[in-house]
Amino acid sequence: MPDTITANHTVAIEDVEYQKEMLARLYRPSGAGPFPAALQVHGGAWTGKDRTDMRKSIEATKMPLSASAFAMKSLPPVAPHPGSIQDINLGIRWLKATAREFKSRPEWVGSWGTSSGGHQVLLAAMRALNSTYSALPGPAGVDAKQAWVISGWGVLDPLLRYNLAKKAGNEELVRLHDTFWLTEAAHEDASPPAMLKRGEKCELPPALVFGGDKDEWVPIELMRSFVADYNKAGGNAELQLYAGANHGFMTGKPDAPYAALAIERMKQFIRKHTTG
């Protein structure tokens, strides 16, 4: 089959309504496909930014990738956790149901996110069948299981980052955590590393975790232990570290140092899990 990951295609950008009054921004490559399809989740400490946040990085990938960035209705102050994960769950189901319309395949649908979005895509993937997260009505006969998931500098352990922010005296970041999570117990419950440590039964799609070894919010030891525990639980996770890079090292900066390497690594990973 043609190499739809490395071929150079133009990309059309459009907004479509994926549920009443809610928009998905679609990045649709030219060509016949089929193309991998991704739901992209932005960062912003769970409370900020919108579906346009990663446009530069999506365009820079030139994969091409049928990517969809969803507007979430359940960000605070409308709703705290688990509202945004419910939106992501519905977004995955919608994208799988419409995959062929967008020149993809349901079995090729995955997700990628950065920072708090990197946390949310992992949580949504690992709890794809969780009844709380799948509560929003959507396409019949479609679940939210994913073919692959990529977490870039993901805030793997929200409670750890919360405590680091308090220690650093970052009152604004602490406030954003409090706004979204409400309690420390909620932080802990929705921590992918803690889920694995507790022995929670999880969906474990192929995962790529990448970040910098100077990340001030996600210690390198946490990235390593999470990937090790994911694999110990029966998953297939890969870790990619970038020497000297800190948190958000390519947010909105696809030409930043390490960005080209990270994008190429993402391409390799997606190609590996969307063939055949």
Coordinates of C-alpha atoms in Angstrom, one line a residue, residues 119-211:
H119 CA -2.4 13.1 30.5
Q120 CA -6.0 13.1 29.2
V121 CA -5.4 11.0 26.1
L122 CA -3.7 8.3 28.2
L123 CA -6.5 8.4 30.7
A124 CA -9.2 8.2 28.0
A125 CA -7.3 5.4 26.3
M126 CA -6.8 3.3 29.4
R127 CA -10.4 3.8 30.6
A128 CA -11.9 3.6 27.1
L129 CA -14.8 1.4 28.4
N130 CA -15.3 3.1 31.7
S131 CA -19.1 3.7 32.1
T132 CA -18.6 7.2 33.6
Y133 CA -16.4 8.3 30.7
S134 CA -18.6 6.9 28.0
A135 CA -21.8 8.4 29.5
L136 CA -22.4 10.9 26.6
P137 CA -24.7 9.5 23.9
G138 CA -23.1 8.9 20.6
P139 CA -22.9 6.6 17.5
A140 CA -24.4 3.2 18.1
G141 CA -22.2 0.1 18.2
V142 CA -18.9 2.0 18.5
D143 CA -16.6 2.0 21.5
A144 CA -13.8 4.3 22.5
K145 CA -10.9 1.8 22.3
Q146 CA -7.9 3.3 20.5
A147 CA -5.4 1.8 18.1
W148 CA -2.5 3.9 19.5
V149 CA -1.9 6.8 21.8
I150 CA 0.9 9.4 22.0
S151 CA 1.6 11.5 25.1
G152 CA 4.0 14.4 24.6
W153 CA 5.4 15.8 27.9
G154 CA 2.1 14.5 29.4
V155 CA 1.4 15.4 33.1
L156 CA 1.3 11.7 33.9
D157 CA 0.6 12.2 37.6
P158 CA -1.6 15.2 38.2
L159 CA -1.3 15.0 42.0
L160 CA 2.5 15.1 41.8
R161 CA 2.4 18.2 39.5
Y162 CA -0.1 19.8 41.9
N163 CA 2.3 19.3 44.9
L164 CA 5.2 20.5 42.8
A165 CA 3.3 23.7 41.9
K166 CA 2.5 24.3 45.6
K167 CA 6.1 23.8 46.5
A168 CA 7.2 26.2 43.8
G169 CA 4.7 28.8 45.0
N170 CA 3.0 28.8 41.6
E171 CA -0.4 30.0 42.9
E172 CA -2.0 30.3 39.4
L173 CA -1.2 26.7 38.5
V174 CA -2.5 25.5 41.9
R175 CA -5.7 27.4 41.2
L176 CA -6.1 25.8 37.8
H177 CA -5.7 22.4 39.4
D178 CA -8.2 23.2 42.1
T179 CA -10.7 24.4 39.5
F180 CA -10.6 21.3 37.4
W181 CA -9.9 18.5 39.9
L182 CA -11.7 19.9 43.1
T183 CA -10.1 17.3 45.4
E184 CA -6.7 15.6 45.8
A185 CA -8.6 12.3 45.7
A186 CA -9.8 13.0 42.2
H187 CA -6.2 13.8 41.1
E188 CA -5.1 10.4 42.5
D189 CA -7.9 8.4 41.0
A190 CA -7.3 9.7 37.5
S191 CA -3.5 9.2 37.5
P192 CA -2.4 6.7 34.9
P193 CA 0.7 5.7 36.9
A194 CA -1.4 5.2 40.1
M195 CA -4.0 3.2 38.1
L196 CA -1.2 0.8 37.1
K197 CA 0.3 0.7 40.6
R198 CA -3.2 -0.2 42.0
G199 CA -3.5 -3.0 39.5
E200 CA -6.5 -1.5 37.8
K201 CA -7.7 -3.4 34.8
C202 CA -7.0 -1.1 31.9
E203 CA -7.1 -1.0 28.1
L204 CA -3.5 -0.8 27.0
P205 CA -3.1 0.3 23.4
P206 CA 0.4 0.8 22.0
A207 CA 1.7 4.0 23.6
L208 CA 4.5 6.5 22.9
V209 CA 5.5 8.7 25.8
F210 CA 8.0 11.4 25.0
G211 CA 9.4 14.4 26.8

